[in-house]
mmCIF file of C-alpha atoms in Angstrom:
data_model
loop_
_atom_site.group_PDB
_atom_site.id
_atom_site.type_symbol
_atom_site.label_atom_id
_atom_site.label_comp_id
_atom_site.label_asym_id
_atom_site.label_seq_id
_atom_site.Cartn_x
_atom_site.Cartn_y
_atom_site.Cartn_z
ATOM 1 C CA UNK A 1 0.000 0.000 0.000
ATOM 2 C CA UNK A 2 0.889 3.525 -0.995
ATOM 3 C CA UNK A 3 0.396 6.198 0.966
ATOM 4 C CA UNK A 4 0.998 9.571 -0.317
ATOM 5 C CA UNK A 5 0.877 12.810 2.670
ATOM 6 C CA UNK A 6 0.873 16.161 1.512
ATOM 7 C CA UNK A 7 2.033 18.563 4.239
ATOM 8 C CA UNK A 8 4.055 21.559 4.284
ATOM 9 C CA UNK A 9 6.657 22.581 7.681
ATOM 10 C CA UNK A 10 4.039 25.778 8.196
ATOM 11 C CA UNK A 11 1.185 23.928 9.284
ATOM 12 C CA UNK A 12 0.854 22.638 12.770
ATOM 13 C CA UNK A 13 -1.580 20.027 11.914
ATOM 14 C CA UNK A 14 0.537 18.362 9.653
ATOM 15 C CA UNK A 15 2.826 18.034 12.275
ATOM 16 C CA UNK A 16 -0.423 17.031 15.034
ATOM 17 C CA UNK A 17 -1.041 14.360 11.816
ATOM 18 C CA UNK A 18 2.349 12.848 11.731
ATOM 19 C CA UNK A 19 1.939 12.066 14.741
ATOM 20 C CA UNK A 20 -1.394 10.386 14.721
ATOM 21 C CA UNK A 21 -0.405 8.797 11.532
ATOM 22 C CA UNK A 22 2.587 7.250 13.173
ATOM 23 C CA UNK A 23 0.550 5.781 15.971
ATOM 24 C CA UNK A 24 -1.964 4.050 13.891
ATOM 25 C CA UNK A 25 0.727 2.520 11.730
ATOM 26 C CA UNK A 26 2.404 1.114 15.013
ATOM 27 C CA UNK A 27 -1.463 -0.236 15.630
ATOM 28 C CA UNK A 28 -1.306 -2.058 12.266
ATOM 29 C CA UNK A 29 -0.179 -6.194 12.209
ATOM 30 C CA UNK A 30 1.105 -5.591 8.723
ATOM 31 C CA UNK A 31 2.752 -2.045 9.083
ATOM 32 C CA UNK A 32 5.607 -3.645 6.737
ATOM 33 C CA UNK A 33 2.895 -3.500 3.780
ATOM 34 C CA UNK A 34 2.643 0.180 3.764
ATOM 35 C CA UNK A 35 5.382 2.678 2.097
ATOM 36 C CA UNK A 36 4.856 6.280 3.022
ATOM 37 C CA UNK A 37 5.929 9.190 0.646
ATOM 38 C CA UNK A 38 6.133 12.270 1.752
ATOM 39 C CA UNK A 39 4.877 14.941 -0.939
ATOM 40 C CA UNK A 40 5.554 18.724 -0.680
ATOM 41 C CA UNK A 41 2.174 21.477 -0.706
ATOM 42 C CA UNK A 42 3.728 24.549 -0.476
ATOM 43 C CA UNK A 43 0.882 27.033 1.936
ATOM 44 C CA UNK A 44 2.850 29.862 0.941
ATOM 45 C CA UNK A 45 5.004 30.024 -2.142
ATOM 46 C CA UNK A 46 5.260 33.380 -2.503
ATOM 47 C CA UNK A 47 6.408 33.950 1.165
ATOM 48 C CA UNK A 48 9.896 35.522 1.404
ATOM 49 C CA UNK A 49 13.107 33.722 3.012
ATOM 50 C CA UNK A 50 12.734 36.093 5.845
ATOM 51 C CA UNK A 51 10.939 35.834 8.766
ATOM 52 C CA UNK A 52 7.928 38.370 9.575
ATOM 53 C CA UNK A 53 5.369 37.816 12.013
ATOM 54 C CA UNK A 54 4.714 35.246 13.619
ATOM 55 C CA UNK A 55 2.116 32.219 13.289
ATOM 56 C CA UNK A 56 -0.359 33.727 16.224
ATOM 57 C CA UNK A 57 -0.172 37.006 14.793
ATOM 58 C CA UNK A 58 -1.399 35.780 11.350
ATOM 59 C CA UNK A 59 -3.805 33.770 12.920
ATOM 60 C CA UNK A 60 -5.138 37.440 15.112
ATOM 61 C CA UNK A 61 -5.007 38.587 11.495
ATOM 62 C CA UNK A 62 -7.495 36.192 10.551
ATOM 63 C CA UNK A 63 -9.474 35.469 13.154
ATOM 64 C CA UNK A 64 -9.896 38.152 15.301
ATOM 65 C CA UNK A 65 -11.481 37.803 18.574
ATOM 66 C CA UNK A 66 -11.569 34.125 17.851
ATOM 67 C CA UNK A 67 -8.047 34.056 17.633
ATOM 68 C CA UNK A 68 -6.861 33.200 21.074
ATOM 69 C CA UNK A 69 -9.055 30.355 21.963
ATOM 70 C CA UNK A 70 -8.305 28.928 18.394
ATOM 71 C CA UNK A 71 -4.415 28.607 19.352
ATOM 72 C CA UNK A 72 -5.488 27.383 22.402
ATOM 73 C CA UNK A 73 -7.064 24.894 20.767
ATOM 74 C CA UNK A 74 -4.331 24.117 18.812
ATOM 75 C CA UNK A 75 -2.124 23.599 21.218
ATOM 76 C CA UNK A 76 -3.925 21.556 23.207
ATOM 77 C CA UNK A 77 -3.867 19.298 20.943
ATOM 78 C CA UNK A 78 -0.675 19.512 19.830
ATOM 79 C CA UNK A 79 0.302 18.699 23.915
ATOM 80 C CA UNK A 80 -2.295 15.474 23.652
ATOM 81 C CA UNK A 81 0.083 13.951 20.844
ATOM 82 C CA UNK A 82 3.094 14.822 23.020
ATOM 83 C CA UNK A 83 3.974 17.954 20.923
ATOM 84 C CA UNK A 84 5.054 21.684 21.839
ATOM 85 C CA UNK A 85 3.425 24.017 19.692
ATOM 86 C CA UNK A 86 4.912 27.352 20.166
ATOM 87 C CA UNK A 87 2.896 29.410 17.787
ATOM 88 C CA UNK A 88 3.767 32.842 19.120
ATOM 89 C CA UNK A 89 7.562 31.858 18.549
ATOM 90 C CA UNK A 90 7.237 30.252 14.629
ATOM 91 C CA UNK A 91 7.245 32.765 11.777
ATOM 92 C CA UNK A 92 6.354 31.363 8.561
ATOM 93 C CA UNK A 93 8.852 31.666 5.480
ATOM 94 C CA UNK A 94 9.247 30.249 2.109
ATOM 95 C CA UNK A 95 9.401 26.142 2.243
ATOM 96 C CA UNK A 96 10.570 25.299 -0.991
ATOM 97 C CA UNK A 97 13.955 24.676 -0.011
ATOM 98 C CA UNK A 98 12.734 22.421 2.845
ATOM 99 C CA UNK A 99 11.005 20.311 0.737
ATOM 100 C CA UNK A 100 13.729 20.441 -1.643
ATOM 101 C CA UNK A 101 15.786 18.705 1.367
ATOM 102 C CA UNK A 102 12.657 16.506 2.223
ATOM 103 C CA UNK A 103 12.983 15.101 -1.180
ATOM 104 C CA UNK A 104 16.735 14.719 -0.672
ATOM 105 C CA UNK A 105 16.296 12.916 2.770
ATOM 106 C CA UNK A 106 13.271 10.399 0.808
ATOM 107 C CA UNK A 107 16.586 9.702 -2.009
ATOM 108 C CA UNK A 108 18.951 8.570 1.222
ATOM 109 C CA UNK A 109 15.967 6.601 3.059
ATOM 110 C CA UNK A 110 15.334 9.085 5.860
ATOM 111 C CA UNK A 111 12.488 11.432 4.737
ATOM 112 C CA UNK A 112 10.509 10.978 7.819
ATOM 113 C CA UNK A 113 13.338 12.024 9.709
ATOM 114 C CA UNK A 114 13.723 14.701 8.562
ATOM 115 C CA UNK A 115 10.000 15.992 8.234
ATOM 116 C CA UNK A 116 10.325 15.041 11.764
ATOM 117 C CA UNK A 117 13.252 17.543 12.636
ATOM 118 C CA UNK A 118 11.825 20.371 10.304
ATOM 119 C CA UNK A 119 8.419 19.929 11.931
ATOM 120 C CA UNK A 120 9.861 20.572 15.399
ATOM 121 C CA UNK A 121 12.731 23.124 14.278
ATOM 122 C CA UNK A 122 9.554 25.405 12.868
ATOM 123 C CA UNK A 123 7.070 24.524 15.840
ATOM 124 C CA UNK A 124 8.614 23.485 19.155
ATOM 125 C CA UNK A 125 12.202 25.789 18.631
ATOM 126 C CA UNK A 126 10.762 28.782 16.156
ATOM 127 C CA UNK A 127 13.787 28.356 13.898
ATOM 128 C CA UNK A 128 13.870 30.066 10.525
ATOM 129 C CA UNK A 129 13.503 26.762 7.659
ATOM 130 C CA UNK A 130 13.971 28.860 5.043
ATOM 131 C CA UNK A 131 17.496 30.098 6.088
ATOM 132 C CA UNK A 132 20.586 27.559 4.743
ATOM 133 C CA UNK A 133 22.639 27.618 7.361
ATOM 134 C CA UNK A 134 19.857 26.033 9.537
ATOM 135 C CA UNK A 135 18.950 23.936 6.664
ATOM 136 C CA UNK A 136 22.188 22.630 6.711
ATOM 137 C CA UNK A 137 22.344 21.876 10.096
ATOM 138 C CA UNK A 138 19.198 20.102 10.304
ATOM 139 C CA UNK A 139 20.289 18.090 7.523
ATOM 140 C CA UNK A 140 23.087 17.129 9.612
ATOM 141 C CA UNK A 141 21.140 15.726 12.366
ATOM 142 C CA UNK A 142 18.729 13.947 10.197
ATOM 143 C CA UNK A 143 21.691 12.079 9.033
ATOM 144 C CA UNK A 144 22.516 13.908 5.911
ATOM 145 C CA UNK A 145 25.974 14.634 4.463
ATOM 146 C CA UNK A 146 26.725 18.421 5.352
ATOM 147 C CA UNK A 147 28.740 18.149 1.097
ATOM 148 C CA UNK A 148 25.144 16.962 0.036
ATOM 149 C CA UNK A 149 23.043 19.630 1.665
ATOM 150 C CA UNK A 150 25.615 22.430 0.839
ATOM 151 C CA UNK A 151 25.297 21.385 -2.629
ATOM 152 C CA UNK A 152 21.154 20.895 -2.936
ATOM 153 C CA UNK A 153 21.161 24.513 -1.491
ATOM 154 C CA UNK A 154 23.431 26.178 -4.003
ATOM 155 C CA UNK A 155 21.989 24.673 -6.374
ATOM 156 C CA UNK A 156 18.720 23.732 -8.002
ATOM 157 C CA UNK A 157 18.674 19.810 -7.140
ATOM 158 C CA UNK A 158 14.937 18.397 -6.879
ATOM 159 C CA UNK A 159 13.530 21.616 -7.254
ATOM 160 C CA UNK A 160 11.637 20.135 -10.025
ATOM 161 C CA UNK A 161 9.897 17.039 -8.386
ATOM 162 C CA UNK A 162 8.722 19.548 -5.866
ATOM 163 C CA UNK A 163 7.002 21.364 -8.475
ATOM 164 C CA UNK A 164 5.779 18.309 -9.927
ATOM 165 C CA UNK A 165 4.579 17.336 -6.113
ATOM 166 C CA UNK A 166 2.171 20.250 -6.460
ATOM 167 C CA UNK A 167 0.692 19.303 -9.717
ATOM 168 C CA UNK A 168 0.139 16.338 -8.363
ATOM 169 C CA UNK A 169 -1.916 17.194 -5.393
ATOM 170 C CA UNK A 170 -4.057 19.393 -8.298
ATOM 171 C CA UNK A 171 -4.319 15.948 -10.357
ATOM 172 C CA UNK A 172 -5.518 14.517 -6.918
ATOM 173 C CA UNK A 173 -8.008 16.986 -5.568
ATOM 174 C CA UNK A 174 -5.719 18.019 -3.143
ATOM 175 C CA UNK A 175 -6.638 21.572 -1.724
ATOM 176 C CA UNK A 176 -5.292 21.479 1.897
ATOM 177 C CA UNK A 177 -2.973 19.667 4.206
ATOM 178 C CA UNK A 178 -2.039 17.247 6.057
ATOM 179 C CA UNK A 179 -4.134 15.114 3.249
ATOM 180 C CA UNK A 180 -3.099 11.303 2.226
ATOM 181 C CA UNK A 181 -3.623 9.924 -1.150
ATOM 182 C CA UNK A 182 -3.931 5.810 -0.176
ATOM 183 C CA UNK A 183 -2.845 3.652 -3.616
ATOM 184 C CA UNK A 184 -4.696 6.536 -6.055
ATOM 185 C CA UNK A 185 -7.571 6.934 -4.056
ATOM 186 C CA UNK A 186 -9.398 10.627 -3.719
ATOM 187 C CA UNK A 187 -7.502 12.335 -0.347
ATOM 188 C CA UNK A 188 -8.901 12.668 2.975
ATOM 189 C CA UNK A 189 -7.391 14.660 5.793
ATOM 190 C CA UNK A 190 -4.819 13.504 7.559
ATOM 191 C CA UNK A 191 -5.274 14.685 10.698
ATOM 192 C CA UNK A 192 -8.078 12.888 12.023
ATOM 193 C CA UNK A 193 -7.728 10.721 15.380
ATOM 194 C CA UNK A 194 -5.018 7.766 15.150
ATOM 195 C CA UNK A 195 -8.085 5.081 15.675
ATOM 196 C CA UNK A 196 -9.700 6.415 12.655
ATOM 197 C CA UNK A 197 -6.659 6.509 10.673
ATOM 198 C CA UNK A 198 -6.053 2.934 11.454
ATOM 199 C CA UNK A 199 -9.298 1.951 10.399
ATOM 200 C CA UNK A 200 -8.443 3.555 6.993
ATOM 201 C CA UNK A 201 -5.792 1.717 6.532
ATOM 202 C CA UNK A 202 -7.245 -1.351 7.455
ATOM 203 C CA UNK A 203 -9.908 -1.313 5.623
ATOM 204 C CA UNK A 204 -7.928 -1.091 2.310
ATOM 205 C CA UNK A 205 -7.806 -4.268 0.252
ATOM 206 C CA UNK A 206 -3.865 -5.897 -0.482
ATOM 207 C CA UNK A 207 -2.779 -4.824 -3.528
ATOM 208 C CA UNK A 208 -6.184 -2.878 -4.649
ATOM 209 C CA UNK A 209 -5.830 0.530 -5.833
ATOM 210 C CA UNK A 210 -5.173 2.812 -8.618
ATOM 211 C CA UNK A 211 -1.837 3.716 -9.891
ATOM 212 C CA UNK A 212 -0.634 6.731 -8.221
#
């Protein structure tokens, strides 16, 4: 079984999803059956490399009054799945680079790794993801070779397949994240409870699916 997630470092529920995503695969008898990929769904493409304000204040932007108790609510949640969701400390930037690692990470084995450490650089420690020399060093830690990442960063390697990762989410129907694609199937949100998720999963058929 394929499963395809769509997230982008920005979101907090992406990260909330990962980590209900990972808990239902633990749940699953056959977890060796499934083969994640992450795919890149840039929120904000024309964002600029340097940071502005931050998360809650776009969100009082939004929202408004409503604003507090909706980061509450976020972080509560975020704490339930054992996560640190420091919204008033995150500024959002460009991601393309980050995915552009994220797809180097998937070519060396250890995408989720390094979702992982971008998800928690941007949310838990407010770092700026779309600055290299943090890039680099989270590379580092997710077990990348510092030559590697200095190169993918002065350069333009898989800047195209994260292109191509977008107009694939259009092909898909794929309009927000976290959303998974199972084996070619139409998406459905990735961040719903790990139970449900696990159900999903379950209930797919070996081997029966569309291309994707």
């Amino acid at each position: 079984m394929k499963v395809e997630i769509y997230a982008d470092v920005l979101c907090p529920w992406c990260y909330i999803g990962k980590r209900r995503l990972t808990a239902a695969l633990d749940q699953l008898a056959d977890r060796d059956r499934v083969r994640l990929v992450w795919r890149g769904f840039e929120l904000a493409p024309d964002q600029g490399r340097t940071p502005g304000p931050t998360a809650a204040e776009a969100m009082t932007g939004w929202w408004g009054d409503r604003a507090q108790a909706r980061i509450a609510h976020i972080r509560s949640l975020g704490a339930a799945e054992g996560l640190e969701l420091n919204l008033h400390l995150a500024r959002p930037v460009n991601t393309f680079d980050a995915h552009r690692l994220c797809r180097l990470a998937a070519a060396r084995g250890s995408a989720d790794q390094m979702v992982e450490r971008l998800l928690r650089a941007y949310h838990t420690e407010g770092l700026n993801v779309a600055d290299p020399q943090v890039l680099r060093r989270l590379g580092g830690e997710a077990g990348l070779a510092d030559a590697e990442v200095r190169a993918l960063l002065a350069g333009d390697d898989h800047a195209e397949e994260v292109r191509a990762d977008r107009r694939r989410a259009a092909e898909h129907g794929v309009t927000g994240v976290p959303s998974l694609v199972i084996d070619g199937r139409p998406p459905v949100p990735g961040v719903q409870p790990s139970a449900e998720l696990r159900r999903l999963l379950e209930d797919i058929p070996h081997g029966v699916g569309r291309p994707g």
